[in-house]
Amino acid sequence: DVKVTQSSRYLVKRTGEKVFLECVQDMDHENMFWYRQDPGLGLRLIYFSYDVKMKEKGDIPEGYSVSREKKERFSLILESASTNQTSMYLCASSLEGIGGYNSPLHFGNGTRLTVT
Amino acid sequence: GIQVEQSPPDLILQEGANSTLRCNFSDSVNNLQWFHQNPWGQLINLFYIPSGTKQNGRLSATTVATERYSLLYISSSQTTDSGVYFCAGGGSQGNLIFGKGTKLSVKP
């Protein structure tokens, strides 16, 4: 079974702090993704990565950055946390799509971040 | 970008009933997936189904790609089926756009 592990289930940070959310997958997946989930807004893509050191902006990248130094690890960074970044953050991974084929997306358990 | 609409937004069923959830896309997609989010927040992949029909136990899904919609069927529903069902679609790069979900409550 694919396992996507997020380092923290709950996190409380103060406004202005630099926050790191870590995600590790154990299935040698090429693709990794960061989403945030908010009531009434659903899941929205922040950033994704197809390979080590590669990154692509999603729909809402403002205020975030990412790092992928190793294939199995994808980190989301909040440079200066703000209260509007209070949310559930979900990491996901999938195999590389080849020839038009895509593979199922697998999610971690999520990190509920509160910024006060 | 692609718009994903799900219906109904909320659904209440008695245990044992059947239901159909629908997902419409504003444009063609070649990557379509269904997910279930349980009451503890865990998102589980149910189907990768860009076209055709698949079945997994009491769940089945059908995608009609030419008409840009997909259906998820739940038969003989159980209380453990409760939660939110999401469909998501996208292109070949693997990044998915999610619908707002259908919240299902199955009563004993």
PDB file of C-alpha atoms in Angstrom:
ATOM      1  CA  ASP A   1       0.000   0.000   0.000  1.00  0.00           C
ATOM      2  CA  VAL A   2       1.098   3.517  -0.756  1.00  0.00           C
ATOM      3  CA  LYS A   3       1.944   5.494   2.320  1.00  0.00           C
ATOM      4  CA  VAL A   4       2.057   9.279   2.350  1.00  0.00           C
ATOM      5  CA  THR A   5       3.127  10.614   5.718  1.00  0.00           C
ATOM      6  CA  GLN A   6       2.732  14.175   6.910  1.00  0.00           C
ATOM      7  CA  SER A   7       4.919  15.094   9.839  1.00  0.00           C
ATOM      8  CA  SER A   8       2.277  16.765  12.019  1.00  0.00           C
ATOM      9  CA  ARG A   9      -1.444  16.217  12.436  1.00  0.00           C
ATOM     10  CA  TYR A  10      -2.014  19.504  14.256  1.00  0.00           C
ATOM     11  CA  LEU A  11       0.161  22.618  14.294  1.00  0.00           C
ATOM     12  CA  VAL A  12      -0.296  26.009  15.953  1.00  0.00           C
ATOM     13  CA  LYS A  13       1.923  28.893  14.872  1.00  0.00           C
ATOM     14  CA  ARG A  14       2.040  32.630  15.393  1.00  0.00           C
ATOM     15  CA  THR A  15       1.610  35.291  12.728  1.00  0.00           C
ATOM     16  CA  GLY A  16       4.908  36.057  11.022  1.00  0.00           C
ATOM     17  CA  GLU A  17       6.566  32.741  11.833  1.00  0.00           C
ATOM     18  CA  LYS A  18       8.225  30.670   9.120  1.00  0.00           C
ATOM     19  CA  VAL A  19       6.423  27.326   8.940  1.00  0.00           C
ATOM     20  CA  PHE A  20       7.586  24.065   7.400  1.00  0.00           C
ATOM     21  CA  LEU A  21       5.154  21.277   6.525  1.00  0.00           C
ATOM     22  CA  GLU A  22       6.837  18.010   5.643  1.00  0.00           C
ATOM     23  CA  CYS A  23       5.569  15.163   3.501  1.00  0.00           C
ATOM     24  CA  VAL A  24       7.211  11.831   2.732  1.00  0.00           C
ATOM     25  CA  GLN A  25       6.010   9.051   0.407  1.00  0.00           C
ATOM     26  CA  ASP A  26       7.381   5.538   0.299  1.00  0.00           C
ATOM     27  CA  MET A  27       6.388   4.385  -3.193  1.00  0.00           C
ATOM     28  CA  ASP A  28       9.011   6.062  -5.368  1.00  0.00           C
ATOM     29  CA  HIS A  29       6.370   8.330  -6.915  1.00  0.00           C
ATOM     30  CA  GLU A  30       7.575  11.024  -9.281  1.00  0.00           C
ATOM     31  CA  ASN A  31       4.683  13.431  -8.694  1.00  0.00           C
ATOM     32  CA  MET A  32       3.946  15.164  -5.415  1.00  0.00           C
ATOM     33  CA  PHE A  33       1.334  17.791  -4.597  1.00  0.00           C
ATOM     34  CA  TRP A  34       0.273  20.203  -1.869  1.00  0.00           C
ATOM     35  CA  TYR A  35      -3.412  21.128  -1.503  1.00  0.00           C
ATOM     36  CA  ARG A  36      -5.253  23.142   1.081  1.00  0.00           C
ATOM     37  CA  GLN A  37      -8.842  22.427   2.061  1.00  0.00           C
ATOM     38  CA  ASP A  38     -11.219  25.063   3.399  1.00  0.00           C
ATOM     39  CA  PRO A  39     -14.962  24.879   4.154  1.00  0.00           C
ATOM     40  CA  GLY A  40     -16.981  26.033   1.173  1.00  0.00           C
ATOM     41  CA  LEU A  41     -13.908  26.249  -1.063  1.00  0.00           C
ATOM     42  CA  GLY A  42     -12.980  22.583  -1.363  1.00  0.00           C
ATOM     43  CA  LEU A  43      -9.452  21.467  -2.219  1.00  0.00           C
ATOM     44  CA  ARG A  44      -7.189  23.906  -4.008  1.00  0.00           C
ATOM     45  CA  LEU A  45      -3.770  23.148  -5.453  1.00  0.00           C
ATOM     46  CA  ILE A  46      -0.890  25.201  -4.048  1.00  0.00           C
ATOM     47  CA  TYR A  47       2.214  23.679  -5.683  1.00  0.00           C
ATOM     48  CA  PHE A  48       3.259  20.436  -7.309  1.00  0.00           C
ATOM     49  CA  SER A  49       6.457  18.773  -8.417  1.00  0.00           C
ATOM     50  CA  TYR A  50       7.265  16.234 -11.139  1.00  0.00           C
ATOM     51  CA  ASP A  51      10.794  15.483 -10.123  1.00  0.00           C
ATOM     52  CA  VAL A  52      13.544  16.347  -7.706  1.00  0.00           C
ATOM     53  CA  LYS A  53      14.253  20.095  -7.687  1.00  0.00           C
ATOM     54  CA  MET A  54      11.298  20.698 -10.022  1.00  0.00           C
ATOM     55  CA  LYS A  55       8.275  22.719  -8.950  1.00  0.00           C
ATOM     56  CA  GLU A  56       5.193  24.157 -10.589  1.00  0.00           C
ATOM     57  CA  LYS A  57       2.709  26.704  -9.254  1.00  0.00           C
ATOM     58  CA  GLY A  58      -0.830  25.576  -8.691  1.00  0.00           C
ATOM     59  CA  ASP A  59      -3.893  27.764  -8.370  1.00  0.00           C
ATOM     60  CA  ILE A  60      -3.013  29.547  -5.112  1.00  0.00           C
ATOM     61  CA  PRO A  61       0.798  29.739  -4.694  1.00  0.00           C
ATOM     62  CA  GLU A  62       0.932  33.207  -3.131  1.00  0.00           C
ATOM     63  CA  GLY A  63       2.514  33.188   0.307  1.00  0.00           C
ATOM     64  CA  TYR A  64       3.941  29.686  -0.123  1.00  0.00           C
ATOM     65  CA  SER A  65       7.072  28.069  -1.454  1.00  0.00           C
ATOM     66  CA  VAL A  66       8.160  24.447  -1.778  1.00  0.00           C
ATOM     67  CA  SER A  67      11.283  22.350  -1.706  1.00  0.00           C
ATOM     68  CA  ARG A  68      11.997  18.940  -3.202  1.00  0.00           C
ATOM     69  CA  GLU A  69      15.585  17.952  -2.572  1.00  0.00           C
ATOM     70  CA  LYS A  70      14.879  14.210  -2.490  1.00  0.00           C
ATOM     71  CA  LYS A  71      12.384  12.220  -4.512  1.00  0.00           C
ATOM     72  CA  GLU A  72      10.443  10.968  -1.496  1.00  0.00           C
ATOM     73  CA  ARG A  73      10.136  14.304   0.330  1.00  0.00           C
ATOM     74  CA  PHE A  74       8.150  17.410  -0.554  1.00  0.00           C
ATOM     75  CA  SER A  75       8.096  20.352   1.831  1.00  0.00           C
ATOM     76  CA  LEU A  76       5.668  23.257   1.920  1.00  0.00           C
ATOM     77  CA  ILE A  77       6.991  26.496   3.382  1.00  0.00           C
ATOM     78  CA  LEU A  78       4.975  29.410   4.662  1.00  0.00           C
ATOM     79  CA  GLU A  79       7.520  32.224   4.551  1.00  0.00           C
ATOM     80  CA  SER A  80       5.622  34.447   6.984  1.00  0.00           C
ATOM     81  CA  ALA A  81       2.495  32.798   8.310  1.00  0.00           C
ATOM     82  CA  SER A  82      -0.725  34.796   8.303  1.00  0.00           C
ATOM     83  CA  THR A  83      -4.130  34.090   9.818  1.00  0.00           C
ATOM     84  CA  ASN A  84      -5.667  33.529   6.366  1.00  0.00           C
ATOM     85  CA  GLN A  85      -3.346  30.535   5.987  1.00  0.00           C
ATOM     86  CA  THR A  86      -5.185  28.721   8.780  1.00  0.00           C
ATOM     87  CA  SER A  87      -6.372  25.612   6.964  1.00  0.00           C
ATOM     88  CA  MET A  88      -6.101  21.862   6.459  1.00  0.00           C
ATOM     89  CA  TYR A  89      -3.049  21.076   4.321  1.00  0.00           C
ATOM     90  CA  LEU A  90      -2.999  17.840   2.341  1.00  0.00           C
ATOM     91  CA  CYS A  91      -0.025  16.274   0.626  1.00  0.00           C
ATOM     92  CA  ALA A  92      -0.473  13.749  -2.194  1.00  0.00           C
ATOM     93  CA  SER A  93       1.635  11.710  -4.572  1.00  0.00           C
ATOM     94  CA  SER A  94       1.235   9.732  -7.794  1.00  0.00           C
ATOM     95  CA  LEU A  95       3.283   7.907 -10.377  1.00  0.00           C
ATOM     96  CA  GLU A  96       4.475   9.731 -13.453  1.00  0.00           C
ATOM     97  CA  GLY A  97       1.897   9.984 -16.224  1.00  0.00           C
ATOM     98  CA  ILE A  98       3.191   8.434 -19.448  1.00  0.00           C
ATOM     99  CA  GLY A  99       1.514   8.374 -22.837  1.00  0.00           C
ATOM    100  CA  GLY A 100      -1.611  10.072 -21.566  1.00  0.00           C
ATOM    101  CA  TYR A 101      -2.035   7.613 -18.702  1.00  0.00           C
ATOM    102  CA  ASN A 102      -2.285   8.986 -15.185  1.00  0.00           C
ATOM    103  CA  SER A 103      -2.098   7.087 -11.949  1.00  0.00           C
ATOM    104  CA  PRO A 104      -4.303   7.375  -8.858  1.00  0.00           C
ATOM    105  CA  LEU A 105      -3.564  10.180  -6.452  1.00  0.00           C
ATOM    106  CA  HIS A 106      -2.811   9.116  -2.858  1.00  0.00           C
ATOM    107  CA  PHE A 107      -3.205  11.499   0.052  1.00  0.00           C
ATOM    108  CA  GLY A 108      -1.615  11.825   3.464  1.00  0.00           C
ATOM    109  CA  ASN A 109      -3.720  12.310   6.604  1.00  0.00           C
ATOM    110  CA  GLY A 110      -3.421  16.082   6.498  1.00  0.00           C
ATOM    111  CA  THR A 111      -2.002  18.762   8.777  1.00  0.00           C
ATOM    112  CA  ARG A 112      -4.448  21.122  10.424  1.00  0.00           C
ATOM    113  CA  LEU A 113      -2.578  24.401  10.776  1.00  0.00           C
ATOM    114  CA  THR A 114      -3.821  27.222  12.960  1.00  0.00           C
ATOM    115  CA  VAL A 115      -2.117  30.613  12.730  1.00  0.00           C
ATOM    116  CA  THR A 116      -2.883  32.932  15.636  1.00  0.00           C
TER     117      THR A 116
ATOM    118  CA  GLY B   1      -9.221  26.418 -16.184  1.00  0.00           C
ATOM    119  CA  ILE B   2     -11.451  23.420 -15.838  1.00  0.00           C
ATOM    120  CA  GLN B   3     -14.613  23.812 -13.744  1.00  0.00           C
ATOM    121  CA  VAL B   4     -15.890  20.797 -11.835  1.00  0.00           C
ATOM    122  CA  GLU B   5     -19.493  20.701 -10.601  1.00  0.00           C
ATOM    123  CA  GLN B   6     -20.858  18.022  -8.312  1.00  0.00           C
ATOM    124  CA  SER B   7     -24.441  17.220  -7.468  1.00  0.00           C
ATOM    125  CA  PRO B   8     -26.201  16.933  -5.164  1.00  0.00           C
ATOM    126  CA  PRO B   9     -24.255  18.923  -2.560  1.00  0.00           C
ATOM    127  CA  ASP B  10     -25.895  16.997   0.285  1.00  0.00           C
ATOM    128  CA  LEU B  11     -27.552  13.604   0.442  1.00  0.00           C
ATOM    129  CA  ILE B  12     -29.202  11.764   3.329  1.00  0.00           C
ATOM    130  CA  LEU B  13     -29.939   8.067   2.915  1.00  0.00           C
ATOM    131  CA  GLN B  14     -31.365   5.265   4.969  1.00  0.00           C
ATOM    132  CA  GLU B  15     -29.059   2.304   5.337  1.00  0.00           C
ATOM    133  CA  GLY B  16     -29.570  -0.110   2.448  1.00  0.00           C
ATOM    134  CA  ALA B  17     -30.614   2.530  -0.092  1.00  0.00           C
ATOM    135  CA  ASN B  18     -28.883   3.148  -3.420  1.00  0.00           C
ATOM    136  CA  SER B  19     -27.634   6.494  -4.680  1.00  0.00           C
ATOM    137  CA  THR B  20     -26.066   8.185  -7.689  1.00  0.00           C
ATOM    138  CA  LEU B  21     -23.633  11.085  -7.469  1.00  0.00           C
ATOM    139  CA  ARG B  22     -22.847  13.180 -10.518  1.00  0.00           C
ATOM    140  CA  CYS B  23     -19.827  15.155 -11.657  1.00  0.00           C
ATOM    141  CA  ASN B  24     -19.833  17.539 -14.642  1.00  0.00           C
ATOM    142  CA  PHE B  25     -16.747  19.034 -16.284  1.00  0.00           C
ATOM    143  CA  SER B  26     -16.555  22.259 -18.252  1.00  0.00           C
ATOM    144  CA  ASP B  27     -13.937  20.846 -20.614  1.00  0.00           C
ATOM    145  CA  SER B  28     -12.482  17.522 -21.672  1.00  0.00           C
ATOM    146  CA  VAL B  29     -10.298  15.754 -19.143  1.00  0.00           C
ATOM    147  CA  ASN B  30      -8.113  12.699 -19.540  1.00  0.00           C
ATOM    148  CA  ASN B  31      -7.554  12.254 -15.827  1.00  0.00           C
ATOM    149  CA  LEU B  32     -10.689  11.734 -13.749  1.00  0.00           C
ATOM    150  CA  GLN B  33     -10.737  10.353 -10.223  1.00  0.00           C
ATOM    151  CA  TRP B  34     -13.237   9.840  -7.397  1.00  0.00           C
ATOM    152  CA  PHE B  35     -12.346  10.123  -3.711  1.00  0.00           C
ATOM    153  CA  HIS B  36     -14.053   9.530  -0.383  1.00  0.00           C
ATOM    154  CA  GLN B  37     -13.186  11.690   2.617  1.00  0.00           C
ATOM    155  CA  ASN B  38     -14.178   9.943   5.831  1.00  0.00           C
ATOM    156  CA  PRO B  39     -15.349  11.804   8.950  1.00  0.00           C
ATOM    157  CA  TRP B  40     -11.753  11.829  10.240  1.00  0.00           C
ATOM    158  CA  GLY B  41     -10.569  13.723   7.167  1.00  0.00           C
ATOM    159  CA  GLN B  42      -8.710  10.944   5.389  1.00  0.00           C
ATOM    160  CA  LEU B  43      -9.042  11.090   1.591  1.00  0.00           C
ATOM    161  CA  ILE B  44      -9.173   7.689  -0.075  1.00  0.00           C
ATOM    162  CA  ASN B  45      -8.902   7.163  -3.805  1.00  0.00           C
ATOM    163  CA  LEU B  46     -11.917   5.191  -5.062  1.00  0.00           C
ATOM    164  CA  PHE B  47     -11.498   5.180  -8.827  1.00  0.00           C
ATOM    165  CA  TYR B  48      -9.240   6.379 -11.586  1.00  0.00           C
ATOM    166  CA  ILE B  49     -11.741   6.455 -14.445  1.00  0.00           C
ATOM    167  CA  PRO B  50     -11.126   8.740 -17.442  1.00  0.00           C
ATOM    168  CA  SER B  51     -13.667   6.727 -19.453  1.00  0.00           C
ATOM    169  CA  GLY B  52     -15.821   3.624 -19.252  1.00  0.00           C
ATOM    170  CA  THR B  53     -17.125   1.788 -16.208  1.00  0.00           C
ATOM    171  CA  LYS B  54     -15.406   0.281 -13.191  1.00  0.00           C
ATOM    172  CA  GLN B  55     -16.733  -1.585 -10.183  1.00  0.00           C
ATOM    173  CA  ASN B  56     -15.306  -2.154  -6.734  1.00  0.00           C
ATOM    174  CA  GLY B  57     -17.645  -3.999  -4.416  1.00  0.00           C
ATOM    175  CA  ARG B  58     -20.768  -1.926  -3.787  1.00  0.00           C
ATOM    176  CA  LEU B  59     -19.302   1.053  -5.602  1.00  0.00           C
ATOM    177  CA  SER B  60     -19.157   1.595  -9.313  1.00  0.00           C
ATOM    178  CA  ALA B  61     -18.340   4.535 -11.542  1.00  0.00           C
ATOM    179  CA  THR B  62     -19.073   5.457 -15.128  1.00  0.00           C
ATOM    180  CA  THR B  63     -17.465   8.242 -17.126  1.00  0.00           C
ATOM    181  CA  VAL B  64     -18.855   9.452 -20.453  1.00  0.00           C
ATOM    182  CA  ALA B  65     -15.890  11.451 -21.647  1.00  0.00           C
ATOM    183  CA  THR B  66     -17.556  12.764 -24.821  1.00  0.00           C
ATOM    184  CA  GLU B  67     -20.327  14.340 -22.723  1.00  0.00           C
ATOM    185  CA  ARG B  68     -17.967  15.467 -19.931  1.00  0.00           C
ATOM    186  CA  TYR B  69     -19.611  13.808 -16.954  1.00  0.00           C
ATOM    187  CA  SER B  70     -19.041  10.996 -14.525  1.00  0.00           C
ATOM    188  CA  LEU B  71     -21.367   9.116 -12.170  1.00  0.00           C
ATOM    189  CA  LEU B  72     -20.605   7.321  -8.921  1.00  0.00           C
ATOM    190  CA  TYR B  73     -23.081   4.632  -7.835  1.00  0.00           C
ATOM    191  CA  ILE B  74     -23.346   3.444  -4.257  1.00  0.00           C
ATOM    192  CA  SER B  75     -25.515   0.390  -3.732  1.00  0.00           C
ATOM    193  CA  SER B  76     -26.866  -0.988  -0.452  1.00  0.00           C
ATOM    194  CA  SER B  77     -25.376   1.944   1.441  1.00  0.00           C
ATOM    195  CA  GLN B  78     -23.893   1.448   4.902  1.00  0.00           C
ATOM    196  CA  THR B  79     -23.212   3.929   7.691  1.00  0.00           C
ATOM    197  CA  THR B  80     -19.500   3.599   6.943  1.00  0.00           C
ATOM    198  CA  ASP B  81     -20.169   5.137   3.504  1.00  0.00           C
ATOM    199  CA  SER B  82     -20.845   8.475   5.197  1.00  0.00           C
ATOM    200  CA  GLY B  83     -18.484  11.312   4.430  1.00  0.00           C
ATOM    201  CA  VAL B  84     -17.763  13.577   1.489  1.00  0.00           C
ATOM    202  CA  TYR B  85     -17.312  12.285  -2.041  1.00  0.00           C
ATOM    203  CA  PHE B  86     -15.119  14.306  -4.373  1.00  0.00           C
ATOM    204  CA  CYS B  87     -14.536  14.010  -8.064  1.00  0.00           C
ATOM    205  CA  ALA B  88     -11.491  15.613  -9.617  1.00  0.00           C
ATOM    206  CA  GLY B  89     -10.284  16.063 -13.158  1.00  0.00           C
ATOM    207  CA  GLY B  90      -7.291  17.316 -15.021  1.00  0.00           C
ATOM    208  CA  GLY B  91      -4.927  16.900 -17.893  1.00  0.00           C
ATOM    209  CA  SER B  92      -2.080  14.516 -18.461  1.00  0.00           C
ATOM    210  CA  GLN B  93       0.255  16.264 -16.031  1.00  0.00           C
ATOM    211  CA  GLY B  94      -1.429  14.722 -13.001  1.00  0.00           C
ATOM    212  CA  ASN B  95      -2.546  17.902 -11.238  1.00  0.00           C
ATOM    213  CA  LEU B  96      -6.252  17.671 -10.446  1.00  0.00           C
ATOM    214  CA  ILE B  97      -9.025  20.228 -10.014  1.00  0.00           C
ATOM    215  CA  PHE B  98     -11.520  19.150  -7.372  1.00  0.00           C
ATOM    216  CA  GLY B  99     -15.246  19.666  -7.188  1.00  0.00           C
ATOM    217  CA  LYS B 100     -16.865  20.984  -3.988  1.00  0.00           C
ATOM    218  CA  GLY B 101     -18.003  17.497  -3.024  1.00  0.00           C
ATOM    219  CA  THR B 102     -21.204  15.665  -2.121  1.00  0.00           C
ATOM    220  CA  LYS B 103     -21.739  15.210   1.607  1.00  0.00           C
ATOM    221  CA  LEU B 104     -23.385  11.843   2.234  1.00  0.00           C
ATOM    222  CA  SER B 105     -25.010  10.858   5.510  1.00  0.00           C
ATOM    223  CA  VAL B 106     -26.238   7.287   5.856  1.00  0.00           C
ATOM    224  CA  LYS B 107     -28.643   6.760   8.759  1.00  0.00           C
ATOM    225  CA  PRO B 108     -28.991   3.374  10.499  1.00  0.00           C
TER     226      PRO B 108
END
